[in-house]
Short mmCIF file of C-alpha atoms and ligand atoms in Angstrom, two decimals:
data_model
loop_
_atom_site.label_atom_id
_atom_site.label_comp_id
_atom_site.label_asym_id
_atom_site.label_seq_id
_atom_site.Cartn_x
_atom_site.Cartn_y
_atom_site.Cartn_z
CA UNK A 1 2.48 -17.06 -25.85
CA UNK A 2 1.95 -13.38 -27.06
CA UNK A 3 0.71 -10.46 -25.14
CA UNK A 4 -0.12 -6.62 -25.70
CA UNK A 5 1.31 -6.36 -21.89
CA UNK A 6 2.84 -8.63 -19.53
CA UNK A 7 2.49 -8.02 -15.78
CA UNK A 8 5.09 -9.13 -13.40
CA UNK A 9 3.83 -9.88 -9.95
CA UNK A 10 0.03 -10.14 -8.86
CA UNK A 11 -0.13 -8.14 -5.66
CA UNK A 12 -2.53 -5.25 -5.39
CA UNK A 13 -0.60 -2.95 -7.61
CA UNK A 14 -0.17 -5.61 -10.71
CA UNK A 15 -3.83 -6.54 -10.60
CA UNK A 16 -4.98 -3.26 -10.69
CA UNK A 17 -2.96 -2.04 -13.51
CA UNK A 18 -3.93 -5.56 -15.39
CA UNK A 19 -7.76 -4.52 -14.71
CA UNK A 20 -6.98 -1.47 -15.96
CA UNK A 21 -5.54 -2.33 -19.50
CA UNK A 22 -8.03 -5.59 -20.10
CA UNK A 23 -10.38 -3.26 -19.76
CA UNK A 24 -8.85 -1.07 -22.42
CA UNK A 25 -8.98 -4.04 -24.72
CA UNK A 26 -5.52 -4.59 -24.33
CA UNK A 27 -4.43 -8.86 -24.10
CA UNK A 28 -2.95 -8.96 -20.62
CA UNK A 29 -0.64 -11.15 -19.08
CA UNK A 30 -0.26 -11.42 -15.59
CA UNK A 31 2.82 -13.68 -13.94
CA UNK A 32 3.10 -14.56 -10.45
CA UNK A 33 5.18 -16.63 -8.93
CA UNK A 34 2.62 -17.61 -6.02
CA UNK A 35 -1.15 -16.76 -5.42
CA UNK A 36 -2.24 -13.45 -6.59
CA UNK A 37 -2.25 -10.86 -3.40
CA UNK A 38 -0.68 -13.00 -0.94
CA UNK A 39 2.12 -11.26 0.12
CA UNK A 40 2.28 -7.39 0.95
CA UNK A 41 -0.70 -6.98 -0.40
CA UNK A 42 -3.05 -8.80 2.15
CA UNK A 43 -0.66 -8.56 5.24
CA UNK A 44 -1.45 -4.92 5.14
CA UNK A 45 -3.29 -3.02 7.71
CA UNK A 46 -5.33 -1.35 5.16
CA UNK A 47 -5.34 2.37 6.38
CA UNK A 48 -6.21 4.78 3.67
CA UNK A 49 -4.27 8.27 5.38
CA UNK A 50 -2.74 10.79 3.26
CA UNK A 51 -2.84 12.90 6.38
CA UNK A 52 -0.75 10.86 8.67
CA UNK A 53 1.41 9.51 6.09
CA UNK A 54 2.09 12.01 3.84
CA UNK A 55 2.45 14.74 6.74
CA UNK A 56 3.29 17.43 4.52
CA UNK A 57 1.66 19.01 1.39
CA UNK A 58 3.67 18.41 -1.70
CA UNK A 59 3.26 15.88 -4.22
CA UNK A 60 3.56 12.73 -2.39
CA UNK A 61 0.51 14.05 -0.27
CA UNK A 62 -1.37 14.85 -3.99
CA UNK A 63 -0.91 11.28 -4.92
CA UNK A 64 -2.29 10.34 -2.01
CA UNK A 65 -5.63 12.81 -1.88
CA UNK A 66 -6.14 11.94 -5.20
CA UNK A 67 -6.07 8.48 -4.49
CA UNK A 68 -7.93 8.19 -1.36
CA UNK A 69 -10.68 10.45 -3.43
CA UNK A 70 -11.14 7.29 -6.24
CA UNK A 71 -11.43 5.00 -3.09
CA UNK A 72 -15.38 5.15 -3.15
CA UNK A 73 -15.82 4.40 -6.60
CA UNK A 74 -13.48 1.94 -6.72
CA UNK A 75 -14.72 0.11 -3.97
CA UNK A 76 -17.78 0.01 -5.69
CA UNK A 77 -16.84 -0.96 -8.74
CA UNK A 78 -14.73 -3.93 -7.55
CA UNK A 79 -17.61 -4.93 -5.20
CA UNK A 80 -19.71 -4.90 -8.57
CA UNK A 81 -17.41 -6.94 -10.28
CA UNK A 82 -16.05 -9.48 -8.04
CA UNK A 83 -19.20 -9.69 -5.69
CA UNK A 84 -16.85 -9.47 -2.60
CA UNK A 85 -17.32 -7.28 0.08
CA UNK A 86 -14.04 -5.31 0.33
CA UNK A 87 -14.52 -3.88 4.05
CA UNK A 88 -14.15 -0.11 3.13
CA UNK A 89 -15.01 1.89 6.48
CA UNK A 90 -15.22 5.68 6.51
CA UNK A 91 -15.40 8.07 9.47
CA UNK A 92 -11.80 9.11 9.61
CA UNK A 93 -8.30 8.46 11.30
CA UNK A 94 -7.27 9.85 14.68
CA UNK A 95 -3.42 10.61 15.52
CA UNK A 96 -3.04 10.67 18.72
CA UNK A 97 -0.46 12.65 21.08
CA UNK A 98 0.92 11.03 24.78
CA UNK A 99 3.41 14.04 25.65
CA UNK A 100 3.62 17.49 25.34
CA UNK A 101 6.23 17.10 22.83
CA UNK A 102 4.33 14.99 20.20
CA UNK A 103 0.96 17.53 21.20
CA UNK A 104 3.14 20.51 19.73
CA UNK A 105 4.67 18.31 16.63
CA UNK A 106 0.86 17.61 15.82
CA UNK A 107 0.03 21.07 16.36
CA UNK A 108 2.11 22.14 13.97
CA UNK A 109 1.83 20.07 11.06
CA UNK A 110 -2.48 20.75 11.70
CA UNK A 111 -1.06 24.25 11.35
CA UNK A 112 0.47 23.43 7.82
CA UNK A 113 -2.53 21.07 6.33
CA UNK A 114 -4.62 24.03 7.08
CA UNK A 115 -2.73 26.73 5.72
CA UNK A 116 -2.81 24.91 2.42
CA UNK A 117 -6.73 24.19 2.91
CA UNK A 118 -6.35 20.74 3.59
CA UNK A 119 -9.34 18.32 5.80
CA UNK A 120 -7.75 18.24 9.16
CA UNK A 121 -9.70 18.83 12.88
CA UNK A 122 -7.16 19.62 15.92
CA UNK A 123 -8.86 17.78 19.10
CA UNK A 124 -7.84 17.92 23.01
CA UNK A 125 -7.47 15.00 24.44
CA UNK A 126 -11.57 14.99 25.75
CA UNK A 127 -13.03 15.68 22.44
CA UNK A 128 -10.66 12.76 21.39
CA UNK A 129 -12.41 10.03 23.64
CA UNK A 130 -15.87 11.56 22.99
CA UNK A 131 -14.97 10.35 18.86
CA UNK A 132 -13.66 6.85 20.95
CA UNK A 133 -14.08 6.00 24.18
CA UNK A 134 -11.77 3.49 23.90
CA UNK A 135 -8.77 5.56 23.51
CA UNK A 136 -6.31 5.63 26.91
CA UNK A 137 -7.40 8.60 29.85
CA UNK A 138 -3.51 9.38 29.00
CA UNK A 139 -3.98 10.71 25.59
CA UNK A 140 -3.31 14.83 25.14
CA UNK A 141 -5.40 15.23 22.21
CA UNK A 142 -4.75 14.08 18.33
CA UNK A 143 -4.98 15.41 14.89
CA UNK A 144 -8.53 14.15 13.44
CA UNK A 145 -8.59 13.41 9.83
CA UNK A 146 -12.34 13.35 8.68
CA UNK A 147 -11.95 12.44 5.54
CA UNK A 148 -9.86 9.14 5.61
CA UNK A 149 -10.57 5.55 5.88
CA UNK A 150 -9.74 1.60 6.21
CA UNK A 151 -10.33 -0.98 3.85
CA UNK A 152 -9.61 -5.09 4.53
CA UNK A 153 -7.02 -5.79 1.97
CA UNK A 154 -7.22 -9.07 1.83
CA UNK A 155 -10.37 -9.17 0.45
CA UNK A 156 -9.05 -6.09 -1.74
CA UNK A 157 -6.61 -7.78 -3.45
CA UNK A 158 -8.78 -10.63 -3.84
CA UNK A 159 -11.50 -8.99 -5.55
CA UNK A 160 -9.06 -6.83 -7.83
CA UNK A 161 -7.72 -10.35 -8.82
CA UNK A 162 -11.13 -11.67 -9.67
CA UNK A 163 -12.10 -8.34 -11.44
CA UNK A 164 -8.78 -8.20 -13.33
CA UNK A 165 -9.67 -11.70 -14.53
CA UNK A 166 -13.51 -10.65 -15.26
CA UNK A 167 -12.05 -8.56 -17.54
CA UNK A 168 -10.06 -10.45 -19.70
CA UNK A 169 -6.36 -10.34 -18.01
CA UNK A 170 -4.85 -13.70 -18.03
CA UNK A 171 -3.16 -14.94 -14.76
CA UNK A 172 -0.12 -17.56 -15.32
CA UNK A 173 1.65 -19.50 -12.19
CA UNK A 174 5.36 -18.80 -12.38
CA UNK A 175 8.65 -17.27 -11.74
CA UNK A 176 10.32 -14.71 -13.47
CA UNK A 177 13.28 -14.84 -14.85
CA UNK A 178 13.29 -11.09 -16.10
CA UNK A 179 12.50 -8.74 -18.48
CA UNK A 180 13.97 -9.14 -22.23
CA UNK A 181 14.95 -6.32 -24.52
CA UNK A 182 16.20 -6.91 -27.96
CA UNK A 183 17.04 -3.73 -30.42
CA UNK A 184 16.77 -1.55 -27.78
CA UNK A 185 13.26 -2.70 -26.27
CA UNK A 186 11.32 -4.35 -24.87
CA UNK A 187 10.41 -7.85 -26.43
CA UNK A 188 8.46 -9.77 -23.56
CA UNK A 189 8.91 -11.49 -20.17
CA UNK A 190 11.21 -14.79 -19.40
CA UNK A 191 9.44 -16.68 -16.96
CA UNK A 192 10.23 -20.29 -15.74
CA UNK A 193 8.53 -22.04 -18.60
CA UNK A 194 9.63 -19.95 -21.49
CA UNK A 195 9.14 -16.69 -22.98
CA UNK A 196 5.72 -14.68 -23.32
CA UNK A 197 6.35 -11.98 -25.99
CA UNK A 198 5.19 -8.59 -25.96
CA UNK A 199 6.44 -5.16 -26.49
CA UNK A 200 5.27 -3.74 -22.82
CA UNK A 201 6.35 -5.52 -19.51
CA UNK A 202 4.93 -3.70 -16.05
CA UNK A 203 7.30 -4.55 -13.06
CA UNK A 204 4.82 -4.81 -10.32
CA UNK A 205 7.04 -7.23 -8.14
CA UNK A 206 7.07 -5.38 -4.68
CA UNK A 207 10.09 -5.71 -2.26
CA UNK A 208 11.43 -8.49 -4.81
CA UNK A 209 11.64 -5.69 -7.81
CA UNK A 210 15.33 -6.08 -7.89
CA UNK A 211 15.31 -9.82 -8.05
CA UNK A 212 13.94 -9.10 -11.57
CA UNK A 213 16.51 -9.00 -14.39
CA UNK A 214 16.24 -6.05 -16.71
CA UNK A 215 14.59 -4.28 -14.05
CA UNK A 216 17.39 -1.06 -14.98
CA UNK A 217 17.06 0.65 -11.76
CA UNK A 218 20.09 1.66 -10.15
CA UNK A 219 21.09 -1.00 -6.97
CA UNK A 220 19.33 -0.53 -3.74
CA UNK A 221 16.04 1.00 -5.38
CA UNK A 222 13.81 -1.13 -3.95
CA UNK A 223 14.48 -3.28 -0.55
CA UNK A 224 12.30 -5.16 1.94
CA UNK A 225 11.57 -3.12 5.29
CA UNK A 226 9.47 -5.90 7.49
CA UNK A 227 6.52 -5.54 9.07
CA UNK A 228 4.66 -7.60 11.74
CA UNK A 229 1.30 -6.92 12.78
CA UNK A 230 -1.12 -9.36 15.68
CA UNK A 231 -4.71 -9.01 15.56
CA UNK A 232 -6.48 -8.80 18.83
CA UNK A 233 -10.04 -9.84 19.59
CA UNK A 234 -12.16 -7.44 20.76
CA UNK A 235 -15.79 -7.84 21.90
CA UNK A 236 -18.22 -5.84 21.45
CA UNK A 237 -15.81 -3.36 19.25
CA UNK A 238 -13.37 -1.22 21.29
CA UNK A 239 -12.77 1.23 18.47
CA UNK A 240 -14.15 2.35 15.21
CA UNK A 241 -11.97 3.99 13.53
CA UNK A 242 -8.03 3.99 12.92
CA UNK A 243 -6.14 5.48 15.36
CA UNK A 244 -1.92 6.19 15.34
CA UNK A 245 0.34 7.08 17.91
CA UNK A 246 3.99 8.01 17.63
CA UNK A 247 4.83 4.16 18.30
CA UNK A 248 2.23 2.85 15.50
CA UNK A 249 -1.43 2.13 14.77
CA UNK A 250 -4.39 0.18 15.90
CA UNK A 251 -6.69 -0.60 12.50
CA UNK A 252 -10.33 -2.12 13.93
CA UNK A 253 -12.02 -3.91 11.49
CA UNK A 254 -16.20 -3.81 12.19
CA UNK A 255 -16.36 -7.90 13.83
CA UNK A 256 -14.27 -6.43 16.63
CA UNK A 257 -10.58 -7.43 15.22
CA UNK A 258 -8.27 -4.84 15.72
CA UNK A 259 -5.21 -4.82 13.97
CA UNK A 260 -1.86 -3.42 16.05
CA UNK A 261 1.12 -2.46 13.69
CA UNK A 262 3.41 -2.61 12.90
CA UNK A 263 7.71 -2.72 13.02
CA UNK A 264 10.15 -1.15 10.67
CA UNK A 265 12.39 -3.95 10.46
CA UNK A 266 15.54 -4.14 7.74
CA UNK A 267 15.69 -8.05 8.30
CA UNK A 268 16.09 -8.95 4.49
CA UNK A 269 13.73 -11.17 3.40
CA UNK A 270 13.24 -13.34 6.67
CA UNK A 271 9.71 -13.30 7.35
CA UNK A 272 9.23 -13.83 10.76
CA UNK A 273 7.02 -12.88 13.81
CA UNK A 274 9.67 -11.82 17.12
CA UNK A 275 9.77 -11.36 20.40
CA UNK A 276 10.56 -8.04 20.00
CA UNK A 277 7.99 -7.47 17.84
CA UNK A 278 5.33 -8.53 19.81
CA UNK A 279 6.34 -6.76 22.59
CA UNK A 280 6.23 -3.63 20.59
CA UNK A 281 3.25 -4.10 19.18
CA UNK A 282 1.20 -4.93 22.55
CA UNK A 283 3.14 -2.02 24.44
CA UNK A 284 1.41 0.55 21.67
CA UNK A 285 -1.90 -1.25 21.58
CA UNK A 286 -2.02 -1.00 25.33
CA UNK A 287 -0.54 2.74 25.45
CA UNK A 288 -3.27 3.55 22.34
CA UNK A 289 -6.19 1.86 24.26
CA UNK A 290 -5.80 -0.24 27.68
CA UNK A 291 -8.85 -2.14 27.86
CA UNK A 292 -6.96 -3.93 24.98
CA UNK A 293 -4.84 -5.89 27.79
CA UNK A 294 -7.69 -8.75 28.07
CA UNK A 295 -8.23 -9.02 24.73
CA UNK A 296 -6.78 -12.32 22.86
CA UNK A 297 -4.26 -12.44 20.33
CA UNK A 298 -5.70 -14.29 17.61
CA UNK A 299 -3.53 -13.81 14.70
CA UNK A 300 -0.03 -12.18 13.59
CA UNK A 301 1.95 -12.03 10.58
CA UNK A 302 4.86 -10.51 9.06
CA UNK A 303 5.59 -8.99 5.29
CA UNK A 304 7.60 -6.59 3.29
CA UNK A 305 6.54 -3.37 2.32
CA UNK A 306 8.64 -2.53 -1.05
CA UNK A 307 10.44 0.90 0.25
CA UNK A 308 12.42 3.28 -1.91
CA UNK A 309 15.14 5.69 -1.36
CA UNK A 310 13.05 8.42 -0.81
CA UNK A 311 9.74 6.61 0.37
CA UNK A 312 8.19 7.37 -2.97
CA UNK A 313 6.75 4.74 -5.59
CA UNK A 314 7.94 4.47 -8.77
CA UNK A 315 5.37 4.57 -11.61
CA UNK A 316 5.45 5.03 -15.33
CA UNK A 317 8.22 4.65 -18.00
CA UNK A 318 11.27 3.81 -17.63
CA UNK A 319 14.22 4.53 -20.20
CA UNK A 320 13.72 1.11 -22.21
CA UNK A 321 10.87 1.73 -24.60
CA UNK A 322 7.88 -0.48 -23.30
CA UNK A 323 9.14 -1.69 -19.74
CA UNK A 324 7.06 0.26 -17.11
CA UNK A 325 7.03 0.73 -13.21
CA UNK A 326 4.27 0.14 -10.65
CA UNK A 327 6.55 -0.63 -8.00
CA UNK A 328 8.15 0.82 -4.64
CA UNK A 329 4.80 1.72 -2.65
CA UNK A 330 6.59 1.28 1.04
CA UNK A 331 3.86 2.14 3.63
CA UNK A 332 1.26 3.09 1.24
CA UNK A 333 0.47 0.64 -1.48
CA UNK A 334 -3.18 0.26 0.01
CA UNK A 335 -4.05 3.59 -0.26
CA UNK A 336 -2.13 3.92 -3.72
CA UNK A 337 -4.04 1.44 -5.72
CA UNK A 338 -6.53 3.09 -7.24
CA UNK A 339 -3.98 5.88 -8.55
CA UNK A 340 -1.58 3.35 -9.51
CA UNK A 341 -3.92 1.56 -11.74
CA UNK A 342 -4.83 4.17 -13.47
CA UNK A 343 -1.76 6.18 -13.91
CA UNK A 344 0.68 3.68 -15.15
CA UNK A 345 -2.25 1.94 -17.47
CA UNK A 346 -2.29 5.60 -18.68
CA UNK A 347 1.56 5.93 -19.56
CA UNK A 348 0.99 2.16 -21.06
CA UNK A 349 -2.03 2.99 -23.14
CA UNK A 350 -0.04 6.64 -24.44
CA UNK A 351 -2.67 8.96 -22.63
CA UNK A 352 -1.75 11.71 -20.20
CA UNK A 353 -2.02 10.09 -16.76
CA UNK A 354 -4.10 12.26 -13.88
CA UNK A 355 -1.19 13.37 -11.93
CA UNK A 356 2.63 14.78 -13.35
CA UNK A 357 4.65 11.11 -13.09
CA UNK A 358 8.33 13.28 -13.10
CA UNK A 359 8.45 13.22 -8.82
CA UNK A 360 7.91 9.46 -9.15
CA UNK A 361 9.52 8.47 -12.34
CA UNK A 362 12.58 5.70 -12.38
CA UNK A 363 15.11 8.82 -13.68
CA UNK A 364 15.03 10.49 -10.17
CA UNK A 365 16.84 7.69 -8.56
CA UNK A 366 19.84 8.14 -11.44
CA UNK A 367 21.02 5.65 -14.03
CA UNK A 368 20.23 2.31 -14.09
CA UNK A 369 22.75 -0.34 -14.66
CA UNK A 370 21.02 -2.34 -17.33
CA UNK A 371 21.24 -6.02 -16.75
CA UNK A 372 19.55 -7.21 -19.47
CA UNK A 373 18.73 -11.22 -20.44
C1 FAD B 401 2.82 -5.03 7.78
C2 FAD B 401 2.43 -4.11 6.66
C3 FAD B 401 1.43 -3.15 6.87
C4 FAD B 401 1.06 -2.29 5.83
N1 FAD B 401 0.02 -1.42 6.05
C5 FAD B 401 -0.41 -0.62 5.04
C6 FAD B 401 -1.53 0.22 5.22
O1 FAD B 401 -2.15 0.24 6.29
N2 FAD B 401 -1.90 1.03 4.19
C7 FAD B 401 -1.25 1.03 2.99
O2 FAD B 401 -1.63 1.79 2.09
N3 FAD B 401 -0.18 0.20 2.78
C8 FAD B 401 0.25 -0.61 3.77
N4 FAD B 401 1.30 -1.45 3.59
C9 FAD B 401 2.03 -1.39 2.32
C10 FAD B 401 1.36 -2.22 1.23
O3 FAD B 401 1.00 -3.48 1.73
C11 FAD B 401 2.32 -2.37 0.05
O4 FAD B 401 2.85 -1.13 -0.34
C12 FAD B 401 1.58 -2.98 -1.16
O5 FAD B 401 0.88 -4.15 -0.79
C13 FAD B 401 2.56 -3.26 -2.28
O6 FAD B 401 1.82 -3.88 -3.30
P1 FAD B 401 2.57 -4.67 -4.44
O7 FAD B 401 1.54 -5.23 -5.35
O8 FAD B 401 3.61 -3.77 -5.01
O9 FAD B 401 3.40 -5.79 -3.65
P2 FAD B 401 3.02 -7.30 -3.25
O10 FAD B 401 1.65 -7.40 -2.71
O11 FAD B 401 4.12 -7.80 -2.38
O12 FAD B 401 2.99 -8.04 -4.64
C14 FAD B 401 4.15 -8.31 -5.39
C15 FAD B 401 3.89 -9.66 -6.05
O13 FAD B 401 4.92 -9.91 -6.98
C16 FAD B 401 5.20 -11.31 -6.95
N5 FAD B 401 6.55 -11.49 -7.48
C17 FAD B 401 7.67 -10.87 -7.05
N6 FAD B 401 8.74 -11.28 -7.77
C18 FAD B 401 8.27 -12.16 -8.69
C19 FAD B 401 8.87 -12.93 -9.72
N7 FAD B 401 10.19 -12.88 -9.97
N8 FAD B 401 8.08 -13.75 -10.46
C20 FAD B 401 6.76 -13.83 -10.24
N9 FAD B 401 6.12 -13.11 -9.26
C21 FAD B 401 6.87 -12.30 -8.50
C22 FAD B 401 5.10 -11.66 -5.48
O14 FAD B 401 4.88 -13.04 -5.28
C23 FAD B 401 3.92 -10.80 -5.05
O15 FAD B 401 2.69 -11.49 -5.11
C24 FAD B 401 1.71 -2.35 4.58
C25 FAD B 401 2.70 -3.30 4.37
C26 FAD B 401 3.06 -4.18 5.39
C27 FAD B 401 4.11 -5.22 5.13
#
């Protein structure tokens, strides 16, 4: 089989950059080992906040804005094309303080988003429970984000599969082997039935990026850091909008659902829901909002967000002619898609890409030990 570009992995990040170039005209390639967006990608909570996660301005916070600014159209546009309904919810994200120490940590980064004239609303904690009456009498006040949002990423990722195909990308069951370079390039992708040829491969592969051969990023760039989240069962809704404390987050979706994540776990690649985890996760729903405690656990899962040395992604070129990066999103791959898609398609199709790719480039995490096969 022959390819202009051959996607490894189908999670949110490898079907949008597949949409991306099949729309292009490229002939895409898509290889996944299991079904398209079932691993990271829908076990996510699906919070869309440069604000809380980025914390500081910098780049890493640019990425983000400019991301979370293609969210509408994107939405749309997948909506259009798939016919799903992808559960994007605006009204913003609440961070919320439960001692005078984390009221003055708040305080101060407000002070630094609005120094550098970014969207960010310092609340006590009444003007807090006026935006949610659901939020705990305990709560000291919280950093309001207006801008930011939710999405449901499982029907995300399933609608970015479906577009992705719409537009021409082809989607093939199986596991690669890795990446092959002959005469100092890339020459296609070795999967478990044989070769598919092309001069571009995207690694897209998540928390397994290592596990790919050829990959050429130094050991230890990408690893698994767990996450378990439970859904609780709330009815009528408790919250509206996504809410954090130090301890976590509580993601309502608009049936009532509420999401409570999540751990930090480095357990490898054991997927598992604990003890402890579910003890951590109910002691930050209740501390968030109390009138949780009668609400039923209907659902919990566990995952692995792909996380980096330095909690940044790695997109674009790497040092092998043709073998590209859309990999290493950690906490954010969500939020990242729509910037993803489009910058590394970008560095692919030879145009300048949005956003400078040198803070999130493969070089900054020093020389790769090429394992090529
Ligand atoms: C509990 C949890 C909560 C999160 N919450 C949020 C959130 O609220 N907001 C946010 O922005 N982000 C969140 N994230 C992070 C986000 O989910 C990830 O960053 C994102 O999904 C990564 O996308 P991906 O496509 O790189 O990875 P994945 O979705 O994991 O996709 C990688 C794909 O590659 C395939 N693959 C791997 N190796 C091979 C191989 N050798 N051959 C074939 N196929 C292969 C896998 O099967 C998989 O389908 C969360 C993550 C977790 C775990």
């Amino acid at each position: 089989m022959q390819a202009d570009v051959v996607v490894v992995g189908a999670g949110i990040q490898g079907c949008g950059v597949a949409l991306r170039l099949a729309q292009a005209g490229r002939r895409v390639v898509v290889l996944e080992r299991s079904v398209p967006g079932a691993e990271a990608s829908s076990a996510a909570g699906g919070i869309l906040s440069p604000g809380v996660e980025a914390v500081e301005p910098g780049p890493f916070y640019a990425l983000c804005r400019a991301s979370l600014e293609l969210y509408p159209s994107f939405v749309q546009e997948l909506e259009r094309l798939s016919g799903l309904w992808v559960g994007h919810r605006a009204g913003g994200t609440l961070e919320v303080a439960f001692d005078d120490r984390m009221a003055h940590v708040l305080a101060a980064r407000a002070a630094r988003l609005e120094r550098a004239g970014l969207p960010v609303e310092v609340l006590d904690g009444d003007a807090a429970r006026r935006l949610e009456p659901g939020l705990a009498a305990a709560s000291r006040g919280a950093l309001y984000f207006p801008d930011e949002a939710s999405v449901d990423p499982r029907p995300l990722a399933r609608a970015l599969h479906i577009a992705a195909a719409g537009a021409g990308a082809r989607f093939v069951t199986g596991q690669v082997r890795g990446v092959a370079v002959e005469d100092g390039r890339v020459a296609g992708v070795d999967h478990e039935s044989g070769r598919i040829a092309a001069p571009v491969a995207v690694i897209a592969a998540g928390a397994w990026t290592m596990q790919v051969r050829g990959n050429e990023l130094p050991p230890g760039s990408v690893r698994p850091v767990r996450g378990q989240i439970a859904v609780l069962d709330t009815r009528p809704p408790l919250l509206r909008r996504v809410v954090f404390s130090e301890k976590g987050y509580l993601v309502p979706r608009p049936d009532g659902r509420i999401l409570a994540g999540s751990t930090m776990e480095e357990a490898g690649f054991e997927k598992a829901v604990t003890a402890g985890g579910l003890l951590h996760l109910m002691e930050l729903a209740l501390e968030i909002a109390p009138g949780l405690s009668s609400a039923p656990v209907v659902e919990t899962w566990s995952n692995f967000r792909p996380a980096t040395p330095d909690g940044l992604p790695i997109l674009g070129p790497g040092s092998t002619p043709g073998l590209h990066y859309a990999t290493g999103h950690y906490r954010n791959g969500i939020l990242l898609a729509p910037v993803t898609a489009e910058v590394v398609s970008a560095a692919v199709l030879g145009r300048e890409p949005r956003v400078d790719l040198a803070p999130f480039s493969p070089a900054r995490l020093g020389s790769g030990r090429p394992d090529r096969s």
